Amino acid sequence: MIRRGARHHTVPRDNDGTLSALSARCTHPGCLVRFNDTESTWECPCHGSRFDTSGSVRQSPATQPLKPAHLAPTE
Ligand code: FES
């Protein structure tokens, strides 16, 4: 997870090595997700939502995927 100002992002690497930036903010809404190395999922500590490395919901209560993050270069 990386932090840019007040925003937190996940930057998972796909099996082919591709990096994609996602918001680390759960869509249920609000808590910061944490990565579970054993399950290879992003998990929300607040109510238990889980997301795969592409941000898709694997377990509710969240119904929306993690949002894409746009990481602009810093000055
Ligand atoms: S805020 Fe993440 S599951 Fe509720």
CSV table of N, CA and C and ligand atoms in Angstrom, one decimal:
chain,number,residue,atom,x,y,z
A,1,MET,N,0.9,-1.2,0.0
A,1,MET,CA,0.0,0.0,0.0
A,1,MET,C,0.9,1.2,0.0
A,2,ILE,N,0.5,2.2,-0.7
A,2,ILE,CA,1.2,3.5,-0.7
A,2,ILE,C,0.3,4.6,-0.4
A,3,ARG,N,0.8,5.7,0.2
A,3,ARG,CA,0.1,6.8,0.5
A,3,ARG,C,0.5,8.0,-0.3
A,4,ARG,N,-0.4,8.8,-0.9
A,4,ARG,CA,-0.2,10.0,-1.6
A,4,ARG,C,-1.0,11.1,-1.0
A,5,GLY,N,-0.4,11.9,-0.1
A,5,GLY,CA,-1.2,12.9,0.6
A,5,GLY,C,-2.1,12.2,1.5
A,6,ALA,N,-3.4,12.6,1.5
A,6,ALA,CA,-4.4,11.9,2.3
A,6,ALA,C,-5.0,10.7,1.7
A,7,ARG,N,-4.5,10.3,0.6
A,7,ARG,CA,-5.1,9.1,-0.1
A,7,ARG,C,-4.2,7.9,0.0
A,8,HIS,N,-4.9,6.7,0.1
A,8,HIS,CA,-4.1,5.5,0.2
A,8,HIS,C,-4.5,4.6,-1.0
A,9,HIS,N,-3.5,4.0,-1.5
A,9,HIS,CA,-3.7,3.2,-2.7
A,9,HIS,C,-3.1,1.8,-2.6
A,10,THR,N,-3.7,0.8,-3.2
A,10,THR,CA,-3.1,-0.5,-3.4
A,10,THR,C,-2.4,-0.5,-4.7
A,11,VAL,N,-1.3,-1.2,-4.8
A,11,VAL,CA,-0.6,-1.3,-6.1
A,11,VAL,C,-0.3,-2.8,-6.3
A,12,PRO,N,-1.3,-3.6,-6.6
A,12,PRO,CA,-1.0,-5.1,-6.8
A,12,PRO,C,-0.4,-5.4,-8.1
A,13,ARG,N,0.4,-6.4,-8.1
A,13,ARG,CA,1.1,-6.9,-9.3
A,13,ARG,C,0.3,-8.2,-9.8
A,14,ASP,N,-0.1,-8.2,-11.1
A,14,ASP,CA,-0.8,-9.4,-11.6
A,14,ASP,C,0.2,-10.5,-11.8
A,15,ASN,N,-0.3,-11.7,-12.1
A,15,ASN,CA,0.6,-12.8,-12.4
A,15,ASN,C,1.6,-12.6,-13.5
A,16,ASP,N,1.2,-11.7,-14.5
A,16,ASP,CA,2.1,-11.4,-15.6
A,16,ASP,C,3.0,-10.2,-15.3
A,17,GLY,N,2.9,-9.7,-14.0
A,17,GLY,CA,3.8,-8.6,-13.6
A,17,GLY,C,3.3,-7.3,-13.8
A,18,THR,N,2.1,-7.1,-14.3
A,18,THR,CA,1.5,-5.8,-14.5
A,18,THR,C,1.1,-5.2,-13.2
A,19,LEU,N,1.4,-3.9,-13.0
A,19,LEU,CA,1.0,-3.2,-11.8
A,19,LEU,C,-0.3,-2.4,-12.1
A,20,SER,N,-1.2,-2.4,-11.2
A,20,SER,CA,-2.4,-1.5,-11.4
A,20,SER,C,-2.7,-0.9,-10.0
A,21,ALA,N,-3.0,0.4,-10.1
A,21,ALA,CA,-3.3,1.1,-8.8
A,21,ALA,C,-4.7,1.2,-8.5
A,22,LEU,N,-5.1,0.9,-7.3
A,22,LEU,CA,-6.5,0.9,-6.9
A,22,LEU,C,-6.6,1.7,-5.6
A,23,SER,N,-7.7,2.3,-5.3
A,23,SER,CA,-7.9,3.0,-4.1
A,23,SER,C,-7.9,1.9,-3.0
A,24,ALA,N,-7.3,2.2,-1.8
A,24,ALA,CA,-7.3,1.3,-0.7
A,24,ALA,C,-8.5,1.5,0.2
A,25,ARG,N,-9.4,2.4,-0.2
A,25,ARG,CA,-10.6,2.8,0.6
A,25,ARG,C,-11.7,1.8,0.2
A,26,CYS,N,-12.2,1.0,1.2
A,26,CYS,CA,-13.3,0.1,1.0
A,26,CYS,C,-14.5,0.8,0.4
A,27,THR,N,-15.2,0.1,-0.4
A,27,THR,CA,-16.4,0.8,-1.1
A,27,THR,C,-17.7,0.6,-0.2
A,28,HIS,N,-17.5,0.0,1.0
A,28,HIS,CA,-18.7,-0.2,1.8
A,28,HIS,C,-19.3,0.9,2.7
A,29,PRO,N,-18.8,1.8,3.1
A,29,PRO,CA,-17.7,2.6,2.6
A,29,PRO,C,-16.8,3.0,3.7
A,30,GLY,N,-15.5,3.1,3.4
A,30,GLY,CA,-14.7,4.0,4.2
A,30,GLY,C,-13.4,3.4,4.8
A,31,CYS,N,-13.4,2.2,5.3
A,31,CYS,CA,-12.2,1.8,6.0
A,31,CYS,C,-11.1,1.5,5.0
A,32,LEU,N,-9.8,1.4,5.4
A,32,LEU,CA,-8.7,1.0,4.6
A,32,LEU,C,-8.6,-0.5,4.6
A,33,VAL,N,-8.4,-1.0,3.4
A,33,VAL,CA,-8.3,-2.5,3.2
A,33,VAL,C,-6.8,-2.9,3.6
A,34,ARG,N,-6.6,-4.1,3.9
A,34,ARG,CA,-5.3,-4.7,4.2
A,34,ARG,C,-5.1,-5.9,3.4
A,35,PHE,N,-3.9,-6.2,2.9
A,35,PHE,CA,-3.6,-7.3,2.1
A,35,PHE,C,-3.4,-8.6,2.9
A,36,ASN,N,-4.1,-9.7,2.5
A,36,ASN,CA,-4.0,-11.0,3.2
A,36,ASN,C,-3.0,-11.8,2.3
A,37,ASP,N,-1.8,-12.0,2.7
A,37,ASP,CA,-0.8,-12.7,1.9
A,37,ASP,C,-1.3,-14.2,1.6
A,38,THR,N,-1.9,-14.8,2.6
A,38,THR,CA,-2.3,-16.2,2.5
A,38,THR,C,-3.4,-16.4,1.5
A,39,GLU,N,-4.3,-15.5,1.5
A,39,GLU,CA,-5.5,-15.6,0.5
A,39,GLU,C,-5.3,-14.8,-0.7
A,40,SER,N,-4.3,-13.9,-0.7
A,40,SER,CA,-4.0,-13.0,-1.9
A,40,SER,C,-5.3,-12.1,-2.1
A,41,THR,N,-5.8,-11.6,-1.1
A,41,THR,CA,-7.0,-10.7,-1.2
A,41,THR,C,-6.8,-9.5,-0.3
A,42,TRP,N,-7.5,-8.4,-0.7
A,42,TRP,CA,-7.6,-7.2,0.1
A,42,TRP,C,-8.8,-7.4,1.0
A,43,GLU,N,-8.6,-7.2,2.3
A,43,GLU,CA,-9.7,-7.4,3.3
A,43,GLU,C,-9.9,-6.1,4.1
A,44,CYS,N,-11.2,-5.9,4.3
A,44,CYS,CA,-11.6,-4.7,5.1
A,44,CYS,C,-11.8,-5.1,6.5
A,45,PRO,N,-11.1,-4.5,7.5
A,45,PRO,CA,-11.2,-4.9,8.9
A,45,PRO,C,-12.5,-4.4,9.5
A,46,CYS,N,-13.3,-3.6,8.9
A,46,CYS,CA,-14.5,-3.0,9.5
A,46,CYS,C,-15.6,-4.0,9.5
A,47,HIS,N,-16.0,-4.5,8.3
A,47,HIS,CA,-17.2,-5.4,8.2
A,47,HIS,C,-16.9,-6.7,7.4
A,48,GLY,N,-15.6,-6.9,7.0
A,48,GLY,CA,-15.3,-8.2,6.4
A,48,GLY,C,-15.3,-8.3,4.9
A,49,SER,N,-15.5,-7.2,4.2
A,49,SER,CA,-15.5,-7.3,2.7
A,49,SER,C,-14.1,-7.8,2.3
A,50,ARG,N,-14.1,-8.5,1.2
A,50,ARG,CA,-12.9,-9.0,0.6
A,50,ARG,C,-12.9,-8.7,-0.9
A,51,PHE,N,-11.7,-8.3,-1.4
A,51,PHE,CA,-11.6,-8.0,-2.8
A,51,PHE,C,-10.4,-8.7,-3.4
A,52,ASP,N,-10.5,-9.1,-4.7
A,52,ASP,CA,-9.3,-9.8,-5.3
A,52,ASP,C,-8.3,-8.8,-5.7
A,53,THR,N,-7.2,-9.2,-6.3
A,53,THR,CA,-6.1,-8.3,-6.6
A,53,THR,C,-6.5,-7.3,-7.7
A,54,SER,N,-7.6,-7.6,-8.5
A,54,SER,CA,-8.0,-6.6,-9.5
A,54,SER,C,-9.0,-5.7,-8.9
A,55,GLY,N,-9.4,-5.8,-7.6
A,55,GLY,CA,-10.3,-5.0,-7.0
A,55,GLY,C,-11.8,-5.5,-7.0
A,56,SER,N,-12.1,-6.6,-7.6
A,56,SER,CA,-13.4,-7.1,-7.7
A,56,SER,C,-13.8,-7.6,-6.3
A,57,VAL,N,-15.1,-7.5,-6.0
A,57,VAL,CA,-15.7,-8.0,-4.7
A,57,VAL,C,-15.7,-9.5,-4.7
A,58,ARG,N,-15.1,-10.1,-3.7
A,58,ARG,CA,-15.2,-11.5,-3.5
A,58,ARG,C,-16.1,-11.9,-2.3
A,59,GLN,N,-16.3,-10.9,-1.4
A,59,GLN,CA,-17.2,-11.1,-0.3
A,59,GLN,C,-17.8,-9.8,0.1
A,60,SER,N,-19.1,-9.8,0.4
A,60,SER,CA,-19.9,-8.6,0.8
A,60,SER,C,-19.6,-8.3,2.3
A,61,PRO,N,-20.0,-7.2,2.8
A,61,PRO,CA,-21.1,-6.4,2.4
A,61,PRO,C,-20.8,-5.4,1.2
A,62,ALA,N,-19.6,-5.2,0.9
A,62,ALA,CA,-19.3,-4.3,-0.3
A,62,ALA,C,-19.9,-4.9,-1.5
A,63,THR,N,-20.5,-4.0,-2.4
A,63,THR,CA,-21.0,-4.5,-3.6
A,63,THR,C,-20.3,-3.9,-4.8
A,64,GLN,N,-19.5,-2.9,-4.6
A,64,GLN,CA,-18.8,-2.2,-5.7
A,64,GLN,C,-17.3,-2.5,-5.6
A,65,PRO,N,-16.6,-2.7,-6.7
A,65,PRO,CA,-15.1,-3.0,-6.6
A,65,PRO,C,-14.3,-1.8,-6.1
A,66,LEU,N,-13.1,-2.1,-5.7
A,66,LEU,CA,-12.2,-1.0,-5.4
A,66,LEU,C,-12.0,-0.1,-6.6
A,67,LYS,N,-12.0,1.2,-6.3
A,67,LYS,CA,-11.9,2.2,-7.5
A,67,LYS,C,-10.5,2.3,-8.0
A,68,PRO,N,-10.4,2.5,-9.3
A,68,PRO,CA,-9.1,2.7,-9.9
A,68,PRO,C,-8.5,4.0,-9.3
A,69,ALA,N,-7.2,4.0,-9.1
A,69,ALA,CA,-6.5,5.2,-8.6
A,69,ALA,C,-5.6,5.7,-9.7
A,70,HIS,N,-5.6,7.0,-9.8
A,70,HIS,CA,-4.8,7.7,-10.8
A,70,HIS,C,-3.6,8.3,-10.1
A,71,LEU,N,-2.4,7.8,-10.3
A,71,LEU,CA,-1.2,8.2,-9.6
A,71,LEU,C,-0.5,9.2,-10.5
A,72,ALA,N,-0.7,10.5,-10.4
A,72,ALA,CA,0.0,11.5,-11.1
A,72,ALA,C,1.4,11.7,-10.5
A,73,PRO,N,2.4,12.0,-11.3
A,73,PRO,CA,3.7,12.2,-10.8
A,73,PRO,C,3.7,13.3,-9.8
A,74,THR,N,4.5,13.2,-8.8
A,74,THR,CA,4.6,14.3,-7.8
A,74,THR,C,5.6,15.4,-8.3
A,75,GLU,N,5.4,16.5,-7.8
A,75,GLU,CA,6.3,17.7,-8.2
A,75,GLU,C,7.6,17.7,-7.4
B,1,FES,S1,-16.3,-0.4,5.5
B,1,FES,FE1,-15.4,-2.1,4.5
B,1,FES,S2,-16.8,-3.7,4.8
B,1,FES,FE2,-17.7,-2.1,5.8
